[in-house]
Short mmCIF file of C-alpha atoms in Angstrom, two decimals:
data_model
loop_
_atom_site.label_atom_id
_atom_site.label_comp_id
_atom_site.label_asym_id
_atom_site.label_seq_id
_atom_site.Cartn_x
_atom_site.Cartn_y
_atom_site.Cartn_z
CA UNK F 1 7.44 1.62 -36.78
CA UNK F 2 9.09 -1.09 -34.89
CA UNK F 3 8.34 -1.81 -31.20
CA UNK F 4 10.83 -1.69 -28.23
CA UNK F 5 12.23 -4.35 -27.09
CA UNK F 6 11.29 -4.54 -23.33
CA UNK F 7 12.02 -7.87 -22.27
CA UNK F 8 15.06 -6.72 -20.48
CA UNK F 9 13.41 -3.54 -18.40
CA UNK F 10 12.63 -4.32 -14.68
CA UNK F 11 8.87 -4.65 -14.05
CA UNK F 12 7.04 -1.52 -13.32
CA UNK F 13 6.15 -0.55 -9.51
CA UNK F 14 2.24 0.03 -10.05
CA UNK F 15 2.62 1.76 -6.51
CA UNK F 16 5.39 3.95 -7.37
CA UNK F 17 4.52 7.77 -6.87
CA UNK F 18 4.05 9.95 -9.79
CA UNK F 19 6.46 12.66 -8.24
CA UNK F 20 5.00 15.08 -11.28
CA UNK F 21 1.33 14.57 -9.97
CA UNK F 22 1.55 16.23 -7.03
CA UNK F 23 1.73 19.89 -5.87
CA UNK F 24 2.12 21.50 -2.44
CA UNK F 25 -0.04 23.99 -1.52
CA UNK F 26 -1.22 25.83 1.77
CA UNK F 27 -3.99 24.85 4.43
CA UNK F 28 -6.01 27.49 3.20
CA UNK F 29 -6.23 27.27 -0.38
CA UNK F 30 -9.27 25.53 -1.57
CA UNK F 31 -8.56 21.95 -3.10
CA UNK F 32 -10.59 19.30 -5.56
CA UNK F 33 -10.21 16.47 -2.15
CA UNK F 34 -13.55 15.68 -0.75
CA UNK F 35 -14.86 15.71 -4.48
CA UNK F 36 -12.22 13.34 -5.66
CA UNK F 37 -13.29 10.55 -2.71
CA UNK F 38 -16.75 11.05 -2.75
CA UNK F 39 -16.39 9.92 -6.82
CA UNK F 40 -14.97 6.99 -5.62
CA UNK F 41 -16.19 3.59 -4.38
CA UNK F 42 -16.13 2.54 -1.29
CA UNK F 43 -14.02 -0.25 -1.96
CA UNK F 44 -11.50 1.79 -3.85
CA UNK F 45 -11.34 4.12 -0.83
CA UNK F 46 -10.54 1.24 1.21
CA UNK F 47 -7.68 -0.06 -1.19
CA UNK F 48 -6.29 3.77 -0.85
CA UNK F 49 -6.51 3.33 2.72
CA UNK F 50 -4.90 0.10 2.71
CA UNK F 51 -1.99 1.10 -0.03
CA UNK F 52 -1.31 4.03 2.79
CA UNK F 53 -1.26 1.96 5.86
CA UNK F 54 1.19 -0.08 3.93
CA UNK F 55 3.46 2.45 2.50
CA UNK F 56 2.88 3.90 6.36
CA UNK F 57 3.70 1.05 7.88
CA UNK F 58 5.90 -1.25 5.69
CA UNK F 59 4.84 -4.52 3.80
CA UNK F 60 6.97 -7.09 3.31
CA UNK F 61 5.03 -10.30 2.02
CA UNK F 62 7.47 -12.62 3.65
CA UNK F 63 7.14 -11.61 7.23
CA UNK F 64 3.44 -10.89 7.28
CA UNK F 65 2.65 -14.32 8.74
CA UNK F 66 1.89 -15.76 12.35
CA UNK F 67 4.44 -15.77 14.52
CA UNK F 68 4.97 -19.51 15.33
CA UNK F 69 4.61 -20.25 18.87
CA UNK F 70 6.10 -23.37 20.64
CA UNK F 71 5.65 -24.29 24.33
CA UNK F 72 6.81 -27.83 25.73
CA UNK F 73 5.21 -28.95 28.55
CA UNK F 74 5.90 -31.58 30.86
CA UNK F 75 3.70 -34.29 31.76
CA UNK F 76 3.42 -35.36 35.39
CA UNK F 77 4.53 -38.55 35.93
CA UNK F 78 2.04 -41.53 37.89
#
C-alpha cells in the first residue's frame, strides 16, 4: 500500500477542537469532570489552564512583548 503524499497539506492545529468530542448536557446530569483532572498532573492542569486563558484571551506571538517605553528628558543647563 502506498503512502499519501502530504507534503502539500497545511500543518495540523494541535489546539484545534475536536467538535465530535464534545457533548452538551444539563447542570444536573452527573459527569466523568472532577475524575478526569484529578488523573491529571498538576502541570498538565496548568497547560489546560493556560491553553484556555489563551483561547480566552487571544495569543498572538508577535505582540506578546513589552511595550517599549521612551521618555526624553531635558538636562538643566549650568
Amino acid at each position: 500500500m502506498k503512502a499519501k503524499d502530504t507534503s502539500n497539506l497545511p500543518e495540523r492545529n494541535p489546539y484545534k477542537m475536536d467538535k465530535t468530542a464534545f457533548s452538551v448536557t444539563t447542570l444536573f446530569e452527573k459527569s466523568g469532570d472532577k475524575e478526569y483532572w484529578r488523573s491529571k498532573t498538576p502541570q498538565e492542569r496548568l497547560e489546560a489552564l493556560e491553553l484556555m486563558r489563551q483561547i480566552n484571551y487571544g495569543y498572538d506571538p508577535t505582540t506578546a512583548r513589552l511595550q517599549r517605553v521612551l521618555e526624553i528628558v531635558e538636562l538643566p543647563s549650568d
